[in-house]
């Protein structure tokens, strides 16, 4: 890791700059595939599946037989592990349920807010060498708790036309209603427009490569909501001499193995800690199967020495990390004052891996500084709140004059009259 | 209004279709102005203010003297009306505050979720003939309750370089921190990139014409969040013979006066009611100053006769209206089962105007069918939730094995090792 010692505040934005990518070229491709899927439906889906995934499928819908087969292949140990994760994720997301908010704002004027499930949601799970079944848990479990009635999962098939057993296992376990062997841009287009086979949905969740990211962005132009904009995964660790260097190194490496564009930052007030962590990284990286990726990501990463914890806090809030591990003597200072972060991990025995898989928190988090305005996926991501109001005869008498005056001042006479006509009738004792 | 009697289900989507607009031409303009503001800051802002608003301003920031002057011009009556609205909006949005969610998901594994304010928010208020100061209340009050530290308001100046007194009055009353005389695309670009004068913000709220709408959409590409996508305002009224036709007509007209593209729909099981409402509309529209706009909007609108309340509910849920008035014998059937709507108004004495101005609910609502996935603006729109977790030594012993197994199954060895290294140390009694 590069070590930057006591940088000036005006240099922070340069030091913390994330690599930005131009997506102009991708946009043209994405637009074309969207138009094709909108016009030609399943036929276009089949064409792009053949083109990008190298397989021609008779049926893209996963059958119950395929699911049954997949279940058999999962070891009892892994099933138990997934059960623990499911139980914890369920527990934490159920706890996020809220009662309706009911208020009589003035006599006779009652207002309330209720959350209702988004009826149809789409979950995108990337394919590739590693089956990211943990993301199935992170999305399908809260969708189910929220009460979404249609939970559609799309994931690309491998060249043999199959989907990883772990993904199928997790999907059936967590209440996914339909699973399709469709990936990439064509999957997002299918969920956006619907085809004879794939149902259209109201909101699309899940990670993906840059093609999927641009496709999700385009989906929003067609009135489909998305969970959040995407970007490379990030970890920032704040550590002082109370941190155990070997643990910190292992956490930084777990982030680094994601990809060469992973963002890994260590912030510390202790020169000694920074040196010890860097030494540990060199030692531990050798044992990793993904050594090439991790080494490259670590080379692009930065250790930043700062003068004080308050300076550290400011710097961290300016960056707004997706994952934020705090291993310091006074962790409360950071947890009380952190303004921008996706998820915070506290102390020496709380690795990011815990939140990635099993502790209960969601691992779909705002990266790329989006934590300044976006929440990670949570129960509310699968609901929307609707407001209600009921005004009694006395209520409209109490509030009517105010509405009339304001509507008049805005020059909206019909808005005023909708109140006046009621007040006049009530005056006449009707 | 066109009257459509007992349409078939397969025709609903055609009947309920909203007019869609192509924005390709606008996009080019918006892109150019964004690039100019990003490069040239305040100079570009000045250029476009001169071009679009016809005024050259020495200073775009509203001074405290201007605010003092504005306050003096507001009548005591209007001040009192605004005070009532402010009090109700504050009451309803304060009631939406939630405690942190704290759970020990398994022994030694604690997870919690806390909401923190979005630090910097931008509020856009359209200019034009009518000063939409009610929107200032709807956005600034919850921003203030949420604890946003920078609340920046942009609104276009009139040709004399001024902003409506009502907007300035409402802004200072509701805790806006900075007010700028900047409108249109250049305002959204200024809030996105920041200039020497205008601070950059993390999320932009507020309505606007199609230029502002496209600009807000573009802002999301530069990592700025927005409240929701926009579209023409809508009202759907469900009424039976218990509804008072004159009231229903007044509500439909209050929506119709917004613009010729306003969407107004009446759904009913009663032919008699539909006829009576249409008669009332013809009578009432004559008295409106905006008769031309309202007449045109009503001509484009539809009354739909349906066979049953259950059919009505299905049709309404398929449409997902922004505003939904229900005036029927059994209102609970609709309020219990409505899945897609922005805000619901119940009974004969609850006109949409109440929610537009003063009852306490927010009037920034999802239109264009976005209610299927989006909430209206509420307190949470100004916050994001951050998750936290802390695992004890015993906790990592309890959960560690599950994490290791799942990480291994996903082929992420470093994720596994971040746990293993801790478990091994603990085994050695370190």
Short mmCIF file of C-alpha atoms in Angstrom, two decimals, chain A residues 23-24 27 31 35 75 77-78 80-82 84-85 87-89 91-92 95-96 98 101-106 109 111-119 129-135 137 166 202-203 217 220-226 229 246-248 250-251 253-255 257-258 280 283-284 287-290 317-318 325 327 331 334-363 365 368-376 378-381 383-393 396 398-399 401-403 405-419 421-423 425-426 430, chain B residues 23-24 27 31 35 75 77-78 80-82 84-85 87-89 91-92 95-96 98 101-106 109 111-119 129-135 137 166 202-203 217 220-226 229 246-248 250-251 253-255 257-258 280 283-284 287-290 317-318 325 327 331 334-363 365 368-376 378-381 383-393 396 398-399 401-403 405-419 421-423 425-426 430:
data_model
loop_
_atom_site.label_atom_id
_atom_site.label_comp_id
_atom_site.label_asym_id
_atom_site.label_seq_id
_atom_site.Cartn_x
_atom_site.Cartn_y
_atom_site.Cartn_z
CA UNK A 23 -19.73 4.45 -20.06
CA UNK A 24 -20.55 6.11 -23.40
CA UNK A 27 -24.64 2.96 -23.40
CA UNK A 31 -29.83 0.94 -25.68
CA UNK A 35 -34.98 -1.80 -27.91
CA UNK A 75 -23.74 -30.52 1.70
CA UNK A 77 -22.62 -28.40 6.48
CA UNK A 78 -23.31 -25.68 3.92
CA UNK A 80 -26.53 -25.46 8.17
CA UNK A 81 -24.32 -22.45 7.50
CA UNK A 82 -26.91 -20.94 5.18
CA UNK A 84 -27.63 -19.62 10.37
CA UNK A 85 -27.23 -16.73 7.93
CA UNK A 87 -31.98 -16.85 10.57
CA UNK A 88 -29.81 -13.82 11.41
CA UNK A 89 -30.75 -11.87 8.26
CA UNK A 91 -34.09 -11.51 12.53
CA UNK A 92 -32.42 -8.19 11.67
CA UNK A 95 -36.83 -5.94 13.42
CA UNK A 96 -37.00 -3.12 10.85
CA UNK A 98 -42.57 -0.31 11.59
CA UNK A 101 -47.67 6.47 11.84
CA UNK A 102 -51.01 7.92 12.88
CA UNK A 103 -51.49 11.56 13.90
CA UNK A 104 -54.41 13.94 14.41
CA UNK A 105 -52.54 17.03 13.24
CA UNK A 106 -55.40 19.29 14.29
CA UNK A 109 -57.73 16.24 10.64
CA UNK A 111 -53.14 11.79 8.72
CA UNK A 112 -51.32 8.52 8.60
CA UNK A 113 -48.53 6.75 6.79
CA UNK A 114 -48.47 3.05 6.00
CA UNK A 115 -45.89 0.93 4.25
CA UNK A 116 -47.06 -1.44 1.55
CA UNK A 117 -44.93 -3.98 -0.29
CA UNK A 118 -43.69 -3.31 -3.81
CA UNK A 119 -45.70 -6.03 -5.51
CA UNK A 129 -16.95 -18.66 -11.55
CA UNK A 130 -18.13 -17.95 -7.99
CA UNK A 131 -21.84 -18.48 -7.33
CA UNK A 132 -22.86 -15.41 -5.28
CA UNK A 133 -25.65 -17.15 -3.43
CA UNK A 134 -25.19 -14.90 -0.39
CA UNK A 135 -26.71 -12.07 -2.43
CA UNK A 137 -30.25 -14.32 0.78
CA UNK A 166 -26.07 -22.97 -4.44
CA UNK A 202 -41.47 -2.46 -10.56
CA UNK A 203 -38.00 -2.45 -8.97
CA UNK A 217 -29.58 2.97 -14.96
CA UNK A 220 -35.04 3.91 -14.58
CA UNK A 221 -35.90 5.81 -17.77
CA UNK A 222 -38.62 3.25 -18.39
CA UNK A 223 -40.26 3.87 -14.99
CA UNK A 224 -38.57 0.98 -13.20
CA UNK A 225 -36.94 1.77 -9.86
CA UNK A 226 -33.55 0.35 -8.89
CA UNK A 229 -26.32 2.98 -8.45
CA UNK A 246 -2.85 -9.30 11.42
CA UNK A 247 -6.63 -8.94 11.66
CA UNK A 248 -6.62 -5.56 9.93
CA UNK A 250 -6.85 -9.93 6.70
CA UNK A 251 -9.80 -7.56 6.37
CA UNK A 253 -7.13 -8.46 1.82
CA UNK A 254 -10.69 -9.79 1.91
CA UNK A 255 -11.72 -6.58 0.19
CA UNK A 257 -9.59 -10.11 -3.53
CA UNK A 258 -12.89 -8.85 -5.03
CA UNK A 280 1.23 -8.49 7.59
CA UNK A 283 2.93 -12.10 4.58
CA UNK A 284 -0.73 -13.08 4.25
CA UNK A 287 -1.36 -17.75 0.91
CA UNK A 288 -4.29 -16.49 -1.17
CA UNK A 289 -5.52 -18.27 -4.30
CA UNK A 290 -6.48 -14.88 -5.72
CA UNK A 317 -16.92 11.43 6.24
CA UNK A 318 -15.59 13.12 3.12
CA UNK A 325 -14.18 -0.96 10.10
CA UNK A 327 -10.67 -0.63 15.54
CA UNK A 331 -14.89 3.47 18.95
CA UNK A 334 -16.52 7.26 15.35
CA UNK A 335 -19.83 5.44 15.59
CA UNK A 336 -21.54 8.47 17.15
CA UNK A 337 -20.21 10.89 14.58
CA UNK A 338 -19.98 8.96 11.35
CA UNK A 339 -22.20 10.76 8.85
CA UNK A 340 -21.45 8.90 5.63
CA UNK A 341 -20.92 5.14 5.50
CA UNK A 342 -22.79 2.08 4.27
CA UNK A 343 -22.10 -0.34 7.11
CA UNK A 344 -19.87 -0.01 10.18
CA UNK A 345 -17.90 -2.88 11.77
CA UNK A 346 -16.68 -2.31 15.32
CA UNK A 347 -13.70 -3.81 17.11
CA UNK A 348 -11.16 -6.53 16.54
CA UNK A 349 -13.63 -9.41 16.27
CA UNK A 350 -15.96 -7.94 13.66
CA UNK A 351 -14.56 -8.67 10.20
CA UNK A 352 -16.34 -7.39 7.13
CA UNK A 353 -16.90 -11.04 6.16
CA UNK A 354 -19.41 -11.30 9.00
CA UNK A 355 -21.67 -8.70 7.40
CA UNK A 356 -21.00 -10.07 3.94
CA UNK A 357 -22.50 -13.40 4.88
CA UNK A 358 -24.13 -14.10 8.14
CA UNK A 359 -24.38 -11.55 10.97
CA UNK A 360 -27.76 -10.27 9.83
CA UNK A 361 -27.02 -6.88 8.22
CA UNK A 362 -27.44 -6.47 4.49
CA UNK A 363 -24.38 -6.60 2.22
CA UNK A 365 -24.48 -1.24 0.26
CA UNK A 368 -18.63 5.19 -4.74
CA UNK A 369 -19.56 7.82 -2.12
CA UNK A 370 -23.28 7.14 -2.54
CA UNK A 371 -23.48 6.61 1.23
CA UNK A 372 -23.75 10.40 1.42
CA UNK A 373 -27.34 10.13 0.15
CA UNK A 374 -28.28 6.43 -0.13
CA UNK A 375 -29.05 3.72 2.41
CA UNK A 376 -27.96 0.17 1.92
CA UNK A 378 -33.00 -2.77 3.99
CA UNK A 379 -36.58 -3.81 4.60
CA UNK A 380 -37.89 -0.42 3.42
CA UNK A 381 -36.20 -0.94 0.06
CA UNK A 383 -41.84 -1.22 0.40
CA UNK A 384 -43.11 2.23 -0.31
CA UNK A 385 -44.98 4.41 2.13
CA UNK A 386 -48.43 5.68 1.27
CA UNK A 387 -50.02 8.57 3.16
CA UNK A 388 -53.69 8.68 4.05
CA UNK A 389 -55.89 11.44 5.42
CA UNK A 390 -59.44 11.79 6.61
CA UNK A 391 -60.98 15.10 7.53
CA UNK A 392 -64.27 15.43 9.38
CA UNK A 393 -66.84 18.20 8.88
CA UNK A 396 -62.51 21.08 7.32
CA UNK A 398 -60.83 24.16 11.33
CA UNK A 399 -58.35 23.92 8.48
CA UNK A 401 -59.48 28.99 5.88
CA UNK A 402 -55.73 28.26 5.83
CA UNK A 403 -56.04 26.17 2.67
CA UNK A 405 -55.61 31.60 1.77
CA UNK A 406 -52.61 29.61 0.61
CA UNK A 407 -54.28 28.41 -2.60
CA UNK A 408 -55.29 31.97 -3.37
CA UNK A 409 -51.75 33.23 -2.79
CA UNK A 410 -50.49 30.60 -5.25
CA UNK A 411 -53.11 31.66 -7.81
CA UNK A 412 -54.79 28.26 -7.81
CA UNK A 413 -58.45 29.23 -7.59
CA UNK A 414 -59.92 25.76 -8.18
CA UNK A 415 -57.84 24.44 -5.26
CA UNK A 416 -59.43 27.12 -3.11
CA UNK A 417 -62.92 26.44 -4.44
CA UNK A 418 -62.70 22.72 -3.58
CA UNK A 419 -62.59 23.88 0.04
CA UNK A 421 -67.77 24.66 -1.74
CA UNK A 422 -67.59 22.37 1.29
CA UNK A 423 -67.44 25.20 3.83
CA UNK A 425 -72.52 23.74 2.27
CA UNK A 426 -71.65 23.20 5.93
CA UNK A 430 -76.35 20.74 4.64
CA UNK B 23 -36.86 13.93 -24.21
CA UNK B 24 -34.06 13.30 -26.72
CA UNK B 27 -31.11 15.85 -23.32
CA UNK B 31 -25.84 17.90 -21.33
CA UNK B 35 -20.70 20.64 -19.09
CA UNK B 75 -50.26 39.77 5.18
CA UNK B 77 -53.73 36.40 7.42
CA UNK B 78 -51.41 34.56 5.09
CA UNK B 80 -51.30 32.69 10.08
CA UNK B 81 -52.36 30.28 7.33
CA UNK B 82 -48.75 29.31 6.67
CA UNK B 84 -51.11 26.36 10.56
CA UNK B 85 -49.69 24.45 7.61
CA UNK B 87 -47.46 23.24 12.43
CA UNK B 88 -49.37 20.33 10.82
CA UNK B 89 -46.56 19.38 8.44
CA UNK B 91 -46.38 17.34 13.49
CA UNK B 92 -46.85 14.66 10.82
CA UNK B 95 -44.14 11.54 14.03
CA UNK B 96 -42.18 9.65 11.36
CA UNK B 98 -37.86 6.18 14.35
CA UNK B 101 -33.23 -0.84 15.45
CA UNK B 102 -31.01 -2.91 17.76
CA UNK B 103 -30.85 -6.71 17.67
CA UNK B 104 -28.58 -9.42 19.03
CA UNK B 105 -29.05 -11.78 16.10
CA UNK B 106 -27.15 -14.55 17.87
CA UNK B 109 -23.44 -10.77 17.49
CA UNK B 111 -26.46 -5.50 14.73
CA UNK B 112 -28.19 -2.18 14.59
CA UNK B 113 -29.52 0.35 12.12
CA UNK B 114 -29.51 4.12 12.63
CA UNK B 115 -30.76 6.92 10.46
CA UNK B 116 -28.46 9.88 9.88
CA UNK B 117 -29.33 13.08 8.01
CA UNK B 118 -28.16 13.66 4.46
CA UNK B 119 -25.85 16.54 5.22
CA UNK B 129 -46.55 33.40 -12.36
CA UNK B 130 -47.63 31.51 -9.25
CA UNK B 131 -45.12 31.38 -6.38
CA UNK B 132 -45.22 27.75 -5.21
CA UNK B 133 -44.25 28.54 -1.64
CA UNK B 134 -46.18 25.51 -0.35
CA UNK B 135 -43.48 23.30 -1.85
CA UNK B 137 -42.77 24.06 3.35
CA UNK B 166 -43.93 34.29 -0.34
CA UNK B 202 -25.85 15.18 -2.14
CA UNK B 203 -29.55 15.04 -3.02
CA UNK B 217 -32.18 12.68 -14.14
CA UNK B 220 -27.94 11.10 -10.92
CA UNK B 221 -25.18 10.20 -13.36
CA UNK B 222 -22.88 12.52 -11.40
CA UNK B 223 -23.53 10.70 -8.10
CA UNK B 224 -26.25 13.07 -6.88
CA UNK B 225 -29.45 11.46 -5.61
CA UNK B 226 -32.89 12.85 -6.45
CA UNK B 229 -38.63 10.97 -11.21
CA UNK B 246 -70.43 18.90 -6.52
CA UNK B 247 -67.50 18.10 -4.24
CA UNK B 248 -66.15 15.44 -6.57
CA UNK B 250 -64.51 20.55 -7.48
CA UNK B 251 -61.70 18.09 -6.71
CA UNK B 253 -61.25 20.65 -11.40
CA UNK B 254 -58.59 21.51 -8.81
CA UNK B 255 -56.41 18.89 -10.47
CA UNK B 257 -56.29 23.60 -13.41
CA UNK B 258 -52.64 22.53 -12.97
CA UNK B 280 -71.34 19.77 -12.05
CA UNK B 283 -71.31 24.31 -14.17
CA UNK B 284 -68.28 24.93 -11.95
CA UNK B 287 -66.30 30.34 -12.61
CA UNK B 288 -62.59 29.47 -12.81
CA UNK B 289 -59.93 32.00 -13.86
CA UNK B 290 -57.97 29.11 -15.41
CA UNK B 317 -53.96 -0.57 -8.47
CA UNK B 318 -53.02 -1.07 -12.11
CA UNK B 325 -59.74 10.23 -3.39
CA UNK B 327 -65.73 8.62 -1.53
CA UNK B 331 -63.93 3.24 2.24
CA UNK B 334 -60.12 0.60 -0.63
CA UNK B 335 -57.79 1.89 2.07
CA UNK B 336 -57.05 -1.65 3.29
CA UNK B 337 -56.35 -2.99 -0.16
CA UNK B 338 -54.81 -0.15 -2.10
CA UNK B 339 -51.36 -1.31 -3.20
CA UNK B 340 -50.24 1.54 -5.45
CA UNK B 341 -50.97 5.20 -4.70
CA UNK B 342 -49.09 8.26 -3.56
CA UNK B 343 -51.59 9.74 -1.11
CA UNK B 344 -55.13 8.72 -0.27
CA UNK B 345 -57.95 11.13 0.64
CA UNK B 346 -60.95 9.63 2.38
CA UNK B 347 -64.57 10.80 2.41
CA UNK B 348 -66.55 13.82 1.33
CA UNK B 349 -64.70 16.38 3.47
CA UNK B 350 -61.14 15.55 2.48
CA UNK B 351 -60.32 17.46 -0.70
CA UNK B 352 -56.93 17.00 -2.34
CA UNK B 353 -56.28 20.69 -1.58
CA UNK B 354 -55.98 19.80 2.10
CA UNK B 355 -52.97 17.61 1.44
CA UNK B 356 -51.61 20.03 -1.12
CA UNK B 357 -51.29 22.73 1.51
CA UNK B 358 -51.98 22.20 5.12
CA UNK B 359 -53.21 18.92 6.59
CA UNK B 360 -49.71 17.69 7.34
CA UNK B 361 -48.99 15.08 4.65
CA UNK B 362 -46.42 15.80 1.98
CA UNK B 363 -47.52 16.93 -1.47
CA UNK B 365 -45.69 12.47 -4.52
CA UNK B 368 -46.76 8.55 -13.67
CA UNK B 369 -47.28 5.16 -12.00
CA UNK B 370 -44.13 5.54 -9.90
CA UNK B 371 -46.24 4.84 -6.81
CA UNK B 372 -45.76 1.18 -7.69
CA UNK B 373 -42.17 1.45 -6.42
CA UNK B 374 -41.64 4.92 -4.92
CA UNK B 375 -42.82 6.63 -1.74
CA UNK B 376 -43.77 10.26 -1.66
CA UNK B 378 -41.27 11.87 3.79
CA UNK B 379 -38.88 12.27 6.67
CA UNK B 380 -36.78 9.31 5.52
CA UNK B 381 -36.20 11.02 2.17
CA UNK B 383 -31.93 10.58 5.86
CA UNK B 384 -30.13 7.40 5.00
CA UNK B 385 -29.84 4.40 7.26
CA UNK B 386 -26.46 3.08 8.28
CA UNK B 387 -26.01 -0.39 9.74
CA UNK B 388 -23.58 -1.19 12.55
CA UNK B 389 -22.34 -4.42 14.01
CA UNK B 390 -20.18 -5.51 16.87
CA UNK B 391 -19.13 -9.07 17.45
CA UNK B 392 -17.57 -10.31 20.69
CA UNK B 393 -14.93 -13.04 20.98
CA UNK B 396 -17.15 -14.83 16.35
CA UNK B 398 -20.54 -18.80 17.40
CA UNK B 399 -20.86 -17.42 13.90
CA UNK B 401 -17.89 -21.51 11.05
CA UNK B 402 -20.94 -20.43 9.02
CA UNK B 403 -19.04 -17.52 7.49
CA UNK B 405 -18.27 -22.30 4.89
CA UNK B 406 -20.21 -19.75 2.87
CA UNK B 407 -17.10 -17.80 1.84
CA UNK B 408 -15.46 -21.01 0.76
CA UNK B 409 -18.49 -22.01 -1.30
CA UNK B 410 -18.33 -18.64 -3.05
CA UNK B 411 -14.63 -19.12 -3.76
CA UNK B 412 -13.62 -16.09 -1.69
CA UNK B 413 -10.72 -17.45 0.33
CA UNK B 414 -9.57 -14.14 1.84
CA UNK B 415 -13.09 -13.59 3.19
CA UNK B 416 -12.82 -16.96 4.89
CA UNK B 417 -9.31 -16.26 6.20
CA UNK B 418 -10.40 -13.01 7.85
CA UNK B 419 -12.49 -15.22 10.12
CA UNK B 421 -7.21 -15.95 11.62
CA UNK B 422 -9.39 -14.69 14.48
CA UNK B 423 -10.72 -18.15 15.39
CA UNK B 425 -5.89 -16.82 17.69
CA UNK B 426 -8.80 -17.36 20.06
CA UNK B 430 -4.49 -15.13 22.63
#
